[in-house]
mmCIF file of C-alpha atoms in Angstrom:
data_model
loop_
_atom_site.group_PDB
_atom_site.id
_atom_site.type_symbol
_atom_site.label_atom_id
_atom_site.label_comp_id
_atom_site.label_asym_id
_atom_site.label_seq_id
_atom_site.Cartn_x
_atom_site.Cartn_y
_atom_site.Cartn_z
ATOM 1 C CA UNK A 200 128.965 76.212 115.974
ATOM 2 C CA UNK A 201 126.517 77.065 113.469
ATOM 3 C CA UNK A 202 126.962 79.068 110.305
ATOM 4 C CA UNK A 203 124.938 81.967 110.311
ATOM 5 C CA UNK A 204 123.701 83.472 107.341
ATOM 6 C CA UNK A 205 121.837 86.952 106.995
ATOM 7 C CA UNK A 206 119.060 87.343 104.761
ATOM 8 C CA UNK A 207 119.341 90.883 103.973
ATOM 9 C CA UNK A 208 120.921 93.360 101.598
ATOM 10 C CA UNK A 209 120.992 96.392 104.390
ATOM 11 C CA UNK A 210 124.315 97.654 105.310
ATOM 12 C CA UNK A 211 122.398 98.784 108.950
ATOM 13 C CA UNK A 212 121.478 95.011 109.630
ATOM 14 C CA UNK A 213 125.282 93.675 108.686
ATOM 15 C CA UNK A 214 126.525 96.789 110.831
ATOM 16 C CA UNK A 215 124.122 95.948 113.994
ATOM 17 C CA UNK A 216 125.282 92.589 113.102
ATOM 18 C CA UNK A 217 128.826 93.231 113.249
ATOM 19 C CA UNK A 218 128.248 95.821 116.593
ATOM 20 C CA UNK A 219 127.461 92.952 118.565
ATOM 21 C CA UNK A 220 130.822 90.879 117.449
ATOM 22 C CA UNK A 221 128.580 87.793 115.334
ATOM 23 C CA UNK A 222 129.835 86.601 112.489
ATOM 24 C CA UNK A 223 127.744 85.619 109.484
ATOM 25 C CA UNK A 224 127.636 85.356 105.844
ATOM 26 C CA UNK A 225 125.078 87.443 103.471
ATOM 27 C CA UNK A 226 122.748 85.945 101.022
ATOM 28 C CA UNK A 227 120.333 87.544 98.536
ATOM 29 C CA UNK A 228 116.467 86.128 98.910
ATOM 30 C CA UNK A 229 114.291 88.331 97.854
ATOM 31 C CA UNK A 230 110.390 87.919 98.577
ATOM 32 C CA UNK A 231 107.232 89.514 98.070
ATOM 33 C CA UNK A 232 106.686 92.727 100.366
ATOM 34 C CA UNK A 233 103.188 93.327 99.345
ATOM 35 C CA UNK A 234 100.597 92.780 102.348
ATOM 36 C CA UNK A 235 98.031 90.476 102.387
ATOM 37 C CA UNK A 236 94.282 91.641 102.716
ATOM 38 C CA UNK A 237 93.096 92.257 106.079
ATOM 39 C CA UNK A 238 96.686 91.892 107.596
ATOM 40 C CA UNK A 239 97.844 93.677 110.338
ATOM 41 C CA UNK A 240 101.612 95.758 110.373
ATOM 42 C CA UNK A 241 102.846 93.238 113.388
ATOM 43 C CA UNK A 242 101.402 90.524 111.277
ATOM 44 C CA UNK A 243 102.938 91.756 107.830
ATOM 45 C CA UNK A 244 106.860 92.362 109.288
ATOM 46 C CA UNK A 245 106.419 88.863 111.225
ATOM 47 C CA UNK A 246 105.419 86.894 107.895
ATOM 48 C CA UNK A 247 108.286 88.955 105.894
ATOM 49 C CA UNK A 248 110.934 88.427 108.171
ATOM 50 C CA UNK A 249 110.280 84.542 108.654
ATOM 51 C CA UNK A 250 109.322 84.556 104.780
ATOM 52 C CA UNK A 251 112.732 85.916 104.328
ATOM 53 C CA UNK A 252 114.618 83.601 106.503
ATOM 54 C CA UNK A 253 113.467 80.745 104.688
ATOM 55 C CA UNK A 254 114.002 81.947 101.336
ATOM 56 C CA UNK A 255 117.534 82.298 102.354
ATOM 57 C CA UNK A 256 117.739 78.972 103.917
ATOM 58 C CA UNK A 257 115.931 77.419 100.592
ATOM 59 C CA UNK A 258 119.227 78.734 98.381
ATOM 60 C CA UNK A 259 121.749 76.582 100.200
ATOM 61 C CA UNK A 260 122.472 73.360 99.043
ATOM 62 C CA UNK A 261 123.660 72.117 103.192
ATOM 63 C CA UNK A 262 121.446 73.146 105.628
ATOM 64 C CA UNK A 263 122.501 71.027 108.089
ATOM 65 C CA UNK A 264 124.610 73.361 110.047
ATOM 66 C CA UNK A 265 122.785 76.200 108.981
ATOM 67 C CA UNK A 266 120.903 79.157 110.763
ATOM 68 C CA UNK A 267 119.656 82.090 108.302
ATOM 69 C CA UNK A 268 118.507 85.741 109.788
ATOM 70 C CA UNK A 269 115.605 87.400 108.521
ATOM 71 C CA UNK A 270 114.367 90.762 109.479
ATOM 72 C CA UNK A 271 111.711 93.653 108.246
ATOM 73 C CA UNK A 272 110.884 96.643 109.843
ATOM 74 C CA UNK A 273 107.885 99.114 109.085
ATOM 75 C CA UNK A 274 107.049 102.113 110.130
ATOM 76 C CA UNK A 275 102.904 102.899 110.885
ATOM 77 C CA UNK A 276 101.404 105.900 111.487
ATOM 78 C CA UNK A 277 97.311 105.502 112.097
ATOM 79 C CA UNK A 278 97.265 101.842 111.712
ATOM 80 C CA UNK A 279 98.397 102.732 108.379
ATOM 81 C CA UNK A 280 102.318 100.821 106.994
ATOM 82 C CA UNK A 281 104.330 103.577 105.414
ATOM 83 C CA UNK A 282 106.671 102.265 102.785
ATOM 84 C CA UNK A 283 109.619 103.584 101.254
ATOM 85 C CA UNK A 284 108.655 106.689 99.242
ATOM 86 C CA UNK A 285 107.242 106.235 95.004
ATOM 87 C CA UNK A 286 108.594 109.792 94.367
ATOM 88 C CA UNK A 287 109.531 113.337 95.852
ATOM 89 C CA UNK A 288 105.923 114.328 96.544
ATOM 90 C CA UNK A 289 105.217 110.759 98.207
ATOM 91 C CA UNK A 290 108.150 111.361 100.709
ATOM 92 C CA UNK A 291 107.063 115.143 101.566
ATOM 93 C CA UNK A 292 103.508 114.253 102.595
ATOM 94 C CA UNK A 293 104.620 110.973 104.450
ATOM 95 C CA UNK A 294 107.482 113.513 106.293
ATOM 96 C CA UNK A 295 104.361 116.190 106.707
ATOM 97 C CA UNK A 296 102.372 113.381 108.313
ATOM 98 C CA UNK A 297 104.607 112.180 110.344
ATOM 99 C CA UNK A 298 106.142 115.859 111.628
ATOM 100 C CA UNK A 299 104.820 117.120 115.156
ATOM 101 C CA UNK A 300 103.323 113.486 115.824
ATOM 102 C CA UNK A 301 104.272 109.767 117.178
ATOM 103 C CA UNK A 302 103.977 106.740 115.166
ATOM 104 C CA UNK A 303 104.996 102.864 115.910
ATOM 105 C CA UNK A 304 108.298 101.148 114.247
ATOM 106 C CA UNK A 305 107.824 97.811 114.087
ATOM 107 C CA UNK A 306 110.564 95.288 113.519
ATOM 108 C CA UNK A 307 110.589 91.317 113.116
ATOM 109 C CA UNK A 308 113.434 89.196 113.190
ATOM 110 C CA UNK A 309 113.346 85.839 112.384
ATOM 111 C CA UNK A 310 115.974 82.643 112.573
ATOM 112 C CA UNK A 311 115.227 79.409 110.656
ATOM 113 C CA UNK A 312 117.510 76.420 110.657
ATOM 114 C CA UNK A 313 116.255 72.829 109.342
ATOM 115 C CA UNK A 314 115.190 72.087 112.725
ATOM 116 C CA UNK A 315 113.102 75.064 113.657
ATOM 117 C CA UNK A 316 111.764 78.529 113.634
ATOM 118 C CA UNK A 317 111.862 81.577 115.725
ATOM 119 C CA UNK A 318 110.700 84.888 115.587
ATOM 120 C CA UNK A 319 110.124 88.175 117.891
ATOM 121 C CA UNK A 320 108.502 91.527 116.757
ATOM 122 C CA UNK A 321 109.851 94.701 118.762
ATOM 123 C CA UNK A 322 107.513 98.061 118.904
ATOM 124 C CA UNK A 323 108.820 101.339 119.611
ATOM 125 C CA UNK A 324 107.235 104.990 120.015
ATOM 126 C CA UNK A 325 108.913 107.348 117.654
ATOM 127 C CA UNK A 326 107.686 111.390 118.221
ATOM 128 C CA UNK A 327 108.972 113.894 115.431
ATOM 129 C CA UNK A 328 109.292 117.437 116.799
ATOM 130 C CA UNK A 329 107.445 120.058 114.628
ATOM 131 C CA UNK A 330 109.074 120.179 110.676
ATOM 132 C CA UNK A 331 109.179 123.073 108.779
ATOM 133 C CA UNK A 332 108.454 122.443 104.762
ATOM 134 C CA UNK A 333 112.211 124.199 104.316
ATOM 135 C CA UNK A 334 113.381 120.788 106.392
ATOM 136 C CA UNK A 335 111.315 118.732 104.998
ATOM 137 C CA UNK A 336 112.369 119.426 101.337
ATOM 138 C CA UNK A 337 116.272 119.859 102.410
ATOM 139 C CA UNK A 338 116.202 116.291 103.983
ATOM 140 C CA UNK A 339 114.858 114.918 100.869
ATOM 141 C CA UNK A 340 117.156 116.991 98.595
ATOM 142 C CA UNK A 341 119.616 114.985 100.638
ATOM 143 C CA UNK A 342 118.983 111.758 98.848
ATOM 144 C CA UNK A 343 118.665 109.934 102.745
ATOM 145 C CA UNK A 344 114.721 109.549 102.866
ATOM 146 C CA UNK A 345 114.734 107.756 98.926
ATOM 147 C CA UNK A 346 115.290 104.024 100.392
ATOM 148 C CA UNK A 347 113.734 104.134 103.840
ATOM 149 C CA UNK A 348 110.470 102.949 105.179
ATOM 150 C CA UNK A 349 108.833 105.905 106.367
ATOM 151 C CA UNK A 350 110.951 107.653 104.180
ATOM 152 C CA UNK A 351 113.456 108.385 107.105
ATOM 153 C CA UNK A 352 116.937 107.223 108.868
ATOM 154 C CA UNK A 353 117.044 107.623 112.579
ATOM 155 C CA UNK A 354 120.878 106.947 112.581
ATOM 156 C CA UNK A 355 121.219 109.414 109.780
ATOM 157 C CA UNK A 356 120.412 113.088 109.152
ATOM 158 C CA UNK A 357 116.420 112.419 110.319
ATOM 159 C CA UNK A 358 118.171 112.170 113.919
ATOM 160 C CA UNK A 359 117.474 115.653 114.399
ATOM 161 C CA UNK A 360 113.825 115.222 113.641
ATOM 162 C CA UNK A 361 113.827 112.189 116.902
ATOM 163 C CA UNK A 362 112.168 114.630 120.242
ATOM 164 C CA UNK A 363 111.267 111.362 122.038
ATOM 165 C CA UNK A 364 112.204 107.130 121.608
ATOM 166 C CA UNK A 365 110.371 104.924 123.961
ATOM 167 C CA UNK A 366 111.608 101.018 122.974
ATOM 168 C CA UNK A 367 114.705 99.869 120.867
ATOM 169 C CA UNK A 368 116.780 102.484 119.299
ATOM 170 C CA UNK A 369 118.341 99.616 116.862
ATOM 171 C CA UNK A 370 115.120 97.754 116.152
ATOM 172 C CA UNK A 371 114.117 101.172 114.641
ATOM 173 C CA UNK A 372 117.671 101.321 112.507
ATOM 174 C CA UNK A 373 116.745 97.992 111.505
ATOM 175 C CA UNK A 374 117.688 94.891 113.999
ATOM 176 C CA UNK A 375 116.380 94.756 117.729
ATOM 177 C CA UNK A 376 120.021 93.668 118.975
ATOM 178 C CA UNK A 377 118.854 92.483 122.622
ATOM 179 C CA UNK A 378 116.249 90.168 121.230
ATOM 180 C CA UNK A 379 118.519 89.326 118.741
ATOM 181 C CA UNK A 380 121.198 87.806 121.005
ATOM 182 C CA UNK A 381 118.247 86.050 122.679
ATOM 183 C CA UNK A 382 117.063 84.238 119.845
ATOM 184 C CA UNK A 383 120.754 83.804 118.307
ATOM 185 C CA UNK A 384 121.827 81.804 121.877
ATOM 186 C CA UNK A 385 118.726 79.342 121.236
ATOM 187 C CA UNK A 386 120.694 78.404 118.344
ATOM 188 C CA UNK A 387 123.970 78.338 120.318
ATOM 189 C CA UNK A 388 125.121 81.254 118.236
ATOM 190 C CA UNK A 389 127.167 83.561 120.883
ATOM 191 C CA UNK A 390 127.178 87.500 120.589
ATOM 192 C CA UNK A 391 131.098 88.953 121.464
ATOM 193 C CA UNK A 392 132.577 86.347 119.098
ATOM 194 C CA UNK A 393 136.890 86.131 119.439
ATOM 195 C CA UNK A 394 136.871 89.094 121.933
ATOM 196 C CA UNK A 395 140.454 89.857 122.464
ATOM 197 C CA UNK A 396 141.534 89.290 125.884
ATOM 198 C CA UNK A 397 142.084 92.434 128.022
ATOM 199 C CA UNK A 398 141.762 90.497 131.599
ATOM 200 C CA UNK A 399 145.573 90.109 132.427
#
């Protein structure tokens, strides 16, 4: 079987990872996240997450039996990516904006091996119920929104903000799991890795 690697510092990915009983090895590649002119969000997390994948698989010396996980997820309100917040009065408008209202999560992942390339992009409908600005600064006194695109963690605190999900709860923590399996079987990766045996 294949080594799989994943491309990622988030703890969410290697726990989604993990959920689903794969095993894999991390690796640091770093890339550029700035968008391109004229690009569009599915267009931008597509390009990062396959950018990122090969980055990864450019750092190892054998890539013969290798197969290296990307993934990037943004979250778009109005056509408009929101990135992780520059500052406290960043994250309280993007939390304003995005209280009372739905916007799209979009996540990419991406595997690359030296024989080919795959990728998927998941949307999902996320709808905020109504925030009050004594929520809105609490959650950020929390130190939770600081990291996060969109400036919020649906398997965090920000739960309580989630009145409606239409898609793929863990493409919006960060890895769509079902297309994940799909694309890790093309590369005869299995999901439920050294279940133990509870059939006797």
């Amino acid at each position: 079987m294949a080594t799989l690697y994943l491309a990622s510092g988030s703890p969410r990915r290697r726990e989604l990872l993990t959920q689903i009983g794969v095993s894999y090895l991390t690796l640091s590649a770093p890339v550029d996240e700035n968008t391109l002119p004229d690009e569009s969000p599915i267009a931008y997390v597509e390009r990062l997450a396959r950018a990122k994948a090969q980055a990864g698989l450019a750092t190892l010396g054998d890539t013969h039996e290798a197969v290296v996980l990307g993934a990037d997820t943004a979250v778009v309100l109005d056509g408009r990516i929101l990135g992780k917040p520059a500052d406290r009065d960043e994250a309280l408008a993007t939390l304003s904006a995005l209280s009372g209202r739905s916007h799209d999560v979009l996540t990419a992942v991406a595997l690359v091996s030296a024989q080919q390339v795959v990728a998927r992009v998941v949307t999902s409908q996320v709808t905020f119920r109504p925030l009050s600005s004594a929520e809105i600064e609490a959650y950020w006194a929390s130190g939770e929104p600081q990291d996060k695109a969109g400036c919020y963690g649906i398997q965090g605190l920000a739960a309580v903000f989630v009145s409606q999900l239409h898609g793929s709860y863990s493409a919006v923590v960060g890895l769509p799991l079902c297309e994940t399996a799909a694309l890790l079987a093309e590369f005869a990766i299995p999901c439920w890795q050294s279940l133990p045996d509870h059939s006797q």
